[in-house]
Tab-separated table of C-alpha atoms and ligand atoms in Angstrom:
chain	number	residue	atom	x	y	z
A	1	ALA	CA	106.910	112.587	139.878
A	2	ARG	CA	103.846	113.997	141.479
A	3	THR	CA	101.380	112.767	144.036
A	4	GLY	CA	98.303	111.946	142.039
A	5	GLY	CA	95.301	112.225	144.319
A	6	ARG	CA	92.027	111.624	142.522
A	7	ASN	CA	92.367	114.458	140.078
A	8	ARG	CA	93.700	113.878	136.592
A	9	VAL	CA	97.406	114.513	136.486
A	10	GLU	CA	97.250	116.760	133.387
A	11	VAL	CA	95.402	119.438	135.272
A	12	TYR	CA	98.482	120.065	137.366
A	13	ASP	CA	101.076	119.590	134.652
A	14	PRO	CA	102.250	123.055	133.645
A	15	GLY	CA	103.855	121.752	130.429
A	16	MET	CA	100.632	120.130	129.339
A	17	ARG	CA	98.612	123.159	130.279
A	18	ALA	CA	100.916	125.375	128.226
A	19	ALA	CA	100.566	123.020	125.246
A	20	VAL	CA	96.773	123.084	125.460
A	21	GLN	CA	96.882	126.863	125.765
A	22	ALA	CA	99.155	127.146	122.723
A	23	ALA	CA	96.865	124.892	120.671
A	24	ARG	CA	93.864	127.050	121.613
A	25	GLU	CA	95.705	130.196	120.671
A	26	LEU	CA	96.707	128.691	117.316
A	27	GLU	CA	93.099	127.718	116.574
A	28	HIS	CA	91.890	131.151	117.595
A	29	GLU	CA	94.398	132.892	115.315
A	30	LEU	CA	93.569	130.507	112.460
A	31	ARG	CA	89.868	131.366	112.490
A	32	GLY	CA	90.132	134.719	110.778
A	33	ALA	CA	93.299	133.937	108.826
A	34	LEU	CA	91.720	132.941	105.533
A	35	ALA	CA	89.419	135.977	105.380
A	36	ALA	CA	92.323	138.247	106.357
A	37	GLY	CA	94.442	136.947	103.456
A	38	GLU	CA	97.177	135.602	105.714
A	39	PHE	CA	97.755	132.474	103.631
A	40	ARG	CA	99.820	132.168	100.508
A	41	LEU	CA	101.218	129.354	98.404
A	42	VAL	CA	104.841	128.747	97.535
A	43	TYR	CA	105.804	126.466	94.686
A	44	GLN	CA	108.594	123.896	94.652
A	45	PRO	CA	109.781	122.785	91.196
A	46	VAL	CA	109.648	119.127	90.186
A	47	VAL	CA	112.484	118.224	87.802
A	48	THR	CA	113.203	115.250	85.595
A	49	LEU	CA	116.357	113.452	86.705
A	50	ALA	CA	117.412	112.566	83.158
A	51	ASP	CA	117.628	116.137	81.831
A	52	ARG	CA	116.675	118.330	84.784
A	53	ARG	CA	113.779	120.072	83.152
A	54	VAL	CA	111.046	121.522	85.335
A	55	THR	CA	107.884	119.550	84.610
A	56	GLY	CA	105.740	121.026	87.326
A	57	PHE	CA	105.439	122.329	90.871
A	58	GLU	CA	104.157	121.275	94.266
A	59	ALA	CA	102.074	123.938	95.978
A	60	LEU	CA	102.963	124.315	99.660
A	61	LEU	CA	100.877	126.378	102.041
A	62	ARG	CA	102.361	129.210	104.096
A	63	TRP	CA	100.769	131.150	106.916
A	64	THR	CA	102.071	134.331	108.487
A	65	SER	CA	100.022	135.260	111.503
A	66	PRO	CA	100.208	138.928	112.519
A	67	ARG	CA	100.469	137.861	116.166
A	68	LEU	CA	102.421	134.570	115.973
A	69	GLY	CA	104.603	135.253	112.942
A	70	PRO	CA	105.266	132.535	110.362
A	71	VAL	CA	103.862	129.154	111.394
A	72	GLY	CA	104.769	125.979	109.450
A	73	PRO	CA	102.136	123.710	107.897
A	74	ASP	CA	103.315	120.795	110.033
A	75	ARG	CA	101.941	122.814	112.973
A	76	PHE	CA	98.934	124.641	111.596
A	77	VAL	CA	97.443	121.949	109.342
A	78	PRO	CA	96.690	119.666	112.333
A	79	ALA	CA	95.320	122.698	114.210
A	80	ALA	CA	93.109	123.607	111.244
A	81	GLU	CA	91.857	120.029	111.163
A	82	ALA	CA	91.058	120.140	114.876
A	83	ALA	CA	89.248	123.455	114.471
A	84	GLY	CA	87.178	122.191	111.543
A	85	LEU	CA	88.770	124.735	109.215
A	86	ILE	CA	90.745	122.469	106.916
A	87	ASP	CA	88.032	121.999	104.262
A	88	GLU	CA	87.669	125.732	103.762
A	89	ILE	CA	91.424	126.327	103.734
A	90	GLY	CA	91.937	123.302	101.480
A	91	ALA	CA	89.348	124.604	99.028
A	92	TRP	CA	91.228	127.915	98.893
A	93	VAL	CA	94.528	126.073	98.269
A	94	LEU	CA	92.953	124.144	95.403
A	95	ARG	CA	91.451	127.224	93.754
A	96	GLU	CA	94.650	129.220	94.123
A	97	ALA	CA	96.922	126.417	92.852
A	98	CYS	CA	94.674	125.577	89.893
A	99	THR	CA	94.262	129.237	88.909
A	100	THR	CA	98.014	129.797	89.073
A	101	ALA	CA	98.785	126.684	87.044
A	102	ALA	CA	96.193	127.584	84.427
A	103	ALA	CA	97.701	131.085	84.063
A	104	TRP	CA	101.266	129.774	83.772
A	105	ARG	CA	100.272	127.210	81.177
A	106	ARG	CA	98.509	129.907	79.193
A	107	ASP	CA	101.229	132.556	79.458
A	108	HIS	CA	104.382	130.490	78.970
A	109	PRO	CA	104.740	128.352	75.835
A	110	GLY	CA	107.332	126.159	77.545
A	111	ALA	CA	104.928	125.453	80.395
A	112	ALA	CA	101.999	124.186	78.348
A	113	ASP	CA	102.361	120.706	79.825
A	114	MET	CA	103.336	121.578	83.378
A	115	THR	CA	101.633	119.942	86.318
A	116	MET	CA	100.585	121.302	89.704
A	117	ALA	CA	100.553	119.092	92.789
A	118	VAL	CA	98.408	119.881	95.826
A	119	ASN	CA	98.526	118.210	99.249
A	120	VAL	CA	95.402	116.783	100.795
A	121	SER	CA	95.341	115.832	104.475
A	122	ALA	CA	93.641	112.870	106.132
A	123	ALA	CA	90.713	114.997	107.326
A	124	GLN	CA	90.212	116.434	103.841
A	125	LEU	CA	90.148	112.961	102.334
A	126	ALA	CA	87.567	111.905	104.919
A	127	SER	CA	85.334	114.870	104.106
A	128	PRO	CA	82.373	114.565	101.709
A	129	ASP	CA	83.356	118.005	100.306
A	130	LEU	CA	86.667	117.023	98.733
A	131	VAL	CA	85.665	115.684	95.321
A	132	GLY	CA	83.250	118.576	94.780
A	133	SER	CA	85.780	121.235	95.731
A	134	ILE	CA	88.402	119.745	93.415
A	135	ALA	CA	85.920	119.538	90.564
A	136	ALA	CA	84.946	123.177	91.232
A	137	ALA	CA	88.575	124.359	91.308
A	138	LEU	CA	89.217	122.660	87.951
A	139	ALA	CA	86.060	124.052	86.371
A	140	GLU	CA	86.585	127.621	87.627
A	141	SER	CA	90.233	127.771	86.626
A	142	GLY	CA	89.927	125.948	83.327
A	143	LEU	CA	92.941	123.833	84.274
A	144	PRO	CA	92.759	120.464	82.498
A	145	ALA	CA	92.279	117.725	85.087
A	146	GLY	CA	95.327	115.882	83.755
A	147	ALA	CA	97.518	118.771	84.897
A	148	LEU	CA	96.532	118.369	88.544
A	149	VAL	CA	98.234	115.941	90.922
A	150	VAL	CA	96.607	115.295	94.280
A	151	GLU	CA	99.033	114.113	96.943
A	152	VAL	CA	97.771	111.886	99.730
A	153	THR	CA	99.791	110.264	102.495
A	154	GLU	CA	99.424	106.669	103.505
A	155	THR	CA	98.193	107.672	106.936
A	156	ALA	CA	95.222	109.345	105.250
A	157	LEU	CA	94.190	105.979	103.864
A	158	VAL	CA	94.195	103.853	107.009
A	159	GLY	CA	91.348	105.420	109.010
A	160	ASP	CA	88.511	104.391	106.699
A	161	PRO	CA	90.049	102.478	103.779
A	162	GLU	CA	86.712	101.877	102.035
A	163	HIS	CA	85.824	105.539	101.977
A	164	ALA	CA	89.380	106.446	100.964
A	165	ALA	CA	89.279	103.974	98.069
A	166	ALA	CA	85.926	105.352	96.861
A	167	CYS	CA	87.192	108.907	97.140
A	168	LEU	CA	90.421	108.176	95.253
A	169	ALA	CA	88.450	106.396	92.539
A	170	ALA	CA	86.136	109.414	92.210
A	171	LEU	CA	89.151	111.715	91.917
A	172	ARG	CA	90.790	109.583	89.255
A	173	ALA	CA	87.492	109.539	87.395
A	174	LEU	CA	87.799	113.338	87.156
A	175	GLY	CA	90.958	112.687	85.157
A	176	LEU	CA	93.549	113.970	87.614
A	177	ARG	CA	96.568	112.056	88.854
A	178	LEU	CA	97.166	110.755	92.367
A	179	ALA	CA	100.469	110.651	94.187
A	180	LEU	CA	101.234	108.585	97.255
A	181	ASP	CA	103.240	111.003	99.410
A	182	ASP	CA	105.912	110.072	101.981
A	183	PHE	CA	105.933	106.565	100.552
A	184	GLY	CA	107.440	103.953	102.832
A	185	THR	CA	106.980	105.812	106.104
A	186	GLY	CA	103.469	104.564	106.808
A	187	TYR	CA	102.195	101.299	108.094
A	188	SER	CA	102.005	98.500	105.463
A	189	SER	CA	102.999	100.574	102.442
A	190	LEU	CA	102.975	97.612	100.090
A	191	ALA	CA	99.417	96.678	100.975
A	192	HIS	CA	98.350	100.226	100.143
A	193	LEU	CA	99.852	100.030	96.685
A	194	GLN	CA	97.784	96.967	96.041
A	195	GLN	CA	94.591	98.389	97.479
A	196	PHE	CA	94.687	101.936	96.077
A	197	THR	CA	95.383	102.874	92.480
A	198	VAL	CA	97.818	105.768	92.249
A	199	ASP	CA	99.928	107.271	89.467
A	200	VAL	CA	102.965	108.635	91.251
A	201	LEU	CA	105.062	107.255	94.098
A	202	LYS	CA	106.900	109.861	96.144
A	203	ILE	CA	109.877	108.365	97.953
A	204	ASP	CA	110.095	110.014	101.351
A	205	ARG	CA	112.986	112.309	102.153
A	206	SER	CA	114.070	110.105	105.062
A	207	PHE	CA	115.090	107.387	102.574
A	208	VAL	CA	116.772	109.785	100.176
A	209	SER	CA	118.804	111.191	103.061
A	210	THR	CA	120.354	107.748	103.667
A	211	MET	CA	122.065	108.002	100.259
A	212	ALA	CA	125.671	108.766	101.189
A	213	GLU	CA	128.425	110.054	98.904
A	214	GLY	CA	130.549	107.308	97.333
A	215	GLU	CA	128.252	104.544	98.480
A	216	PRO	CA	125.948	102.362	96.405
A	217	MET	CA	122.222	102.959	96.326
A	218	PRO	CA	120.612	101.828	99.590
A	219	ALA	CA	118.576	98.666	98.969
A	220	ILE	CA	115.335	100.283	100.151
A	221	VAL	CA	115.621	103.140	97.664
A	222	ARG	CA	116.528	100.819	94.818
A	223	GLY	CA	113.701	98.458	95.760
A	224	THR	CA	111.176	101.285	95.895
A	225	ILE	CA	112.162	102.660	92.499
A	226	ASP	CA	112.035	99.199	90.931
A	227	LEU	CA	108.700	98.444	92.535
A	228	GLY	CA	107.165	101.677	91.318
A	229	ARG	CA	108.466	101.228	87.805
A	230	THR	CA	107.319	97.623	87.667
A	231	LEU	CA	103.844	98.826	88.592
A	232	GLY	CA	104.004	101.427	85.822
A	233	LEU	CA	104.087	104.391	88.187
A	234	GLU	CA	106.071	107.594	87.974
A	235	VAL	CA	108.667	107.541	90.756
A	236	LEU	CA	109.611	110.865	92.336
A	237	ALA	CA	112.281	111.295	95.011
A	238	GLU	CA	111.688	113.945	97.684
A	239	GLY	CA	114.258	115.944	99.582
A	240	VAL	CA	117.189	115.628	97.177
A	241	GLU	CA	119.845	117.910	98.625
A	242	HIS	CA	123.102	116.634	97.124
A	243	GLU	CA	124.416	116.145	93.634
A	244	HIS	CA	125.542	112.563	94.301
A	245	GLN	CA	121.986	111.672	95.331
A	246	ALA	CA	120.565	113.071	92.099
A	247	ARG	CA	123.153	111.206	90.030
A	248	LEU	CA	122.561	107.896	91.769
A	249	LEU	CA	118.780	108.279	91.516
A	250	ALA	CA	119.067	109.031	87.798
A	251	GLU	CA	121.269	105.956	87.286
A	252	GLY	CA	118.702	103.933	89.190
A	253	ASN	CA	115.964	105.066	86.770
A	254	CYS	CA	114.059	107.248	89.178
A	255	ASP	CA	111.955	109.575	87.005
A	256	SER	CA	111.900	112.869	88.821
A	257	ALA	CA	112.848	114.696	91.981
A	258	GLN	CA	112.304	117.655	94.239
A	259	GLY	CA	114.699	119.119	96.740
A	260	TYR	CA	116.922	121.963	97.794
A	261	LEU	CA	119.575	120.843	95.275
A	262	PHE	CA	117.270	122.027	92.484
A	263	ALA	CA	115.131	124.623	94.216
A	264	ARG	CA	113.499	125.496	97.505
A	265	PRO	CA	109.794	126.224	97.558
A	266	LEU	CA	109.572	129.558	95.687
A	267	GLU	CA	107.362	132.607	95.923
A	268	ARG	CA	104.957	132.844	93.007
A	269	THR	CA	106.944	135.365	90.952
A	270	ASP	CA	110.196	133.456	91.489
A	271	ALA	CA	108.550	130.221	90.385
A	272	GLU	CA	107.267	131.965	87.286
A	273	ALA	CA	110.803	133.227	86.598
A	274	VAL	CA	112.019	129.622	86.609
A	275	LEU	CA	109.493	128.836	83.875
A	276	LEU	CA	110.574	131.839	81.812
A	277	GLU	CA	114.225	130.897	82.112
A	278	GLN	CA	113.476	127.389	80.981
A	279	VAL	CA	111.652	128.622	77.886
A	280	ALA	CA	114.665	130.762	77.032
A	281	ARG	CA	117.073	127.836	77.078
B	301	C2E	P1	105.232	117.216	102.239
B	301	C2E	O1	104.047	117.190	101.355
B	301	C2E	O2	105.980	115.944	102.415
B	301	C2E	O3	106.149	118.387	101.679
B	301	C2E	C1	107.549	118.329	101.607
B	301	C2E	C2	108.183	119.194	102.678
B	301	C2E	O4	109.613	119.086	102.575
B	301	C2E	C3	107.888	120.678	102.534
B	301	C2E	O5	107.823	121.230	103.851
B	301	C2E	C4	109.111	121.198	101.779
B	301	C2E	O6	109.331	122.581	101.992
B	301	C2E	C5	110.196	120.354	102.382
B	301	C2E	N1	111.335	120.150	101.487
B	301	C2E	C6	111.366	120.159	100.138
B	301	C2E	N2	112.605	119.875	99.672
B	301	C2E	C7	113.385	119.664	100.746
B	301	C2E	C8	114.780	119.326	100.926
B	301	C2E	O7	115.554	119.155	99.972
B	301	C2E	N3	115.210	119.193	102.201
B	301	C2E	C9	114.405	119.387	103.277
B	301	C2E	N4	114.917	119.248	104.491
B	301	C2E	N5	113.078	119.684	103.153
B	301	C2E	C10	112.590	119.835	101.907
B	301	C2E	P2	106.639	122.206	104.286
B	301	C2E	O8	106.342	123.175	103.167
B	301	C2E	O9	106.998	122.757	105.610
B	301	C2E	O10	105.386	121.259	104.412
B	301	C2E	C11	105.314	120.282	105.414
B	301	C2E	C12	104.086	119.410	105.239
B	301	C2E	O11	102.890	120.187	105.432
B	301	C2E	C13	103.954	118.843	103.823
B	301	C2E	O12	104.801	117.712	103.718
B	301	C2E	C14	102.488	118.534	103.761
B	301	C2E	O13	102.216	117.299	104.359
B	301	C2E	C15	101.883	119.645	104.617
B	301	C2E	N6	101.319	120.689	103.729
B	301	C2E	C16	101.959	121.700	103.074
B	301	C2E	N7	101.091	122.439	102.335
B	301	C2E	C17	99.870	121.871	102.515
B	301	C2E	C18	98.545	122.161	102.004
B	301	C2E	O14	98.310	123.062	101.202
B	301	C2E	N8	97.530	121.344	102.440
B	301	C2E	C19	97.741	120.306	103.313
B	301	C2E	N9	96.695	119.552	103.678
B	301	C2E	N10	98.961	119.996	103.793
B	301	C2E	C20	100.010	120.773	103.406
B	302	CA	CA1	103.544	116.511	99.388
B	303	CA	CA1	106.281	114.179	101.193
B	304	CA	CA1	105.828	114.958	104.794
């Protein structure tokens, strides 16, 4: 407790001041990061639950700052949004992911149909640049639009639902597929499914983690899979860490999965090795 006076309390709160300072430092370090080549993508395999084949990858952004060390996207993506840098970084992510996917599809016969998923944040979805930068990434890389999956979270849709709907429609018109990420964690998930047309439903890890060994499928997971399938969507479970979860999801007709059980997000060459191995089988 502190005696307030007329000044705002934050000014005297050392914890708050440190947080503001840290956010400023993060933004400062982020400014030159793209030009300095400090970003890279890692790729987490997506596997079918029925036969555990790799059908594609999700590109996940990594940043190693020379001064701060590795910083996770949960921390730097919001900072990049606040600093007005997310469009530029997002455009780089799209070009890099599309170029990589196009090369893998060309070089590996077994990967001719593989997909690449890219995350798009709320601020990116709100930006007038997004559709153009995705179209440019597809054109430059030669990746067929149908091979690209754009992942949006429900929270990205709530701010300006009309704009979001128009943007998603424009993206689908390009021929790519849309995934609703972290499904079930947002506010009024069911309403979103009705309002926005998507192709893939990604069941959030927090639901998958409730699947305990020797117990039946939790009703929420079962309900989500059934709902997605009834709507004709591909249903993908995130954060699958245990064999019993994969088995139960497969029995429940969930299409595909990602998670540490199958593979962690992999460096580019390691991800490519996974493709090679699969061709050899
Ligand atoms: P997300 O899209 O929900 O990504 C899934 C996160 O779960 C990733 O964390 C991934 O490394 C992690 N993960 C995957 N499998 C497992 C598992 O079996 N167990 C556990 N505990 N975790 C698992 P990551 O890479 O730290 O990314 C965090 C979030 O940052 C992402 O959540 C996404 O929202 C955002 N993000 C990542 N890359 C990008 C990007 O290029 N652009 C934008 N806008 N956001 C990004
Ligand atoms: Ca995602
Ligand atoms: Ca997710
Ligand atoms: Ca998430």
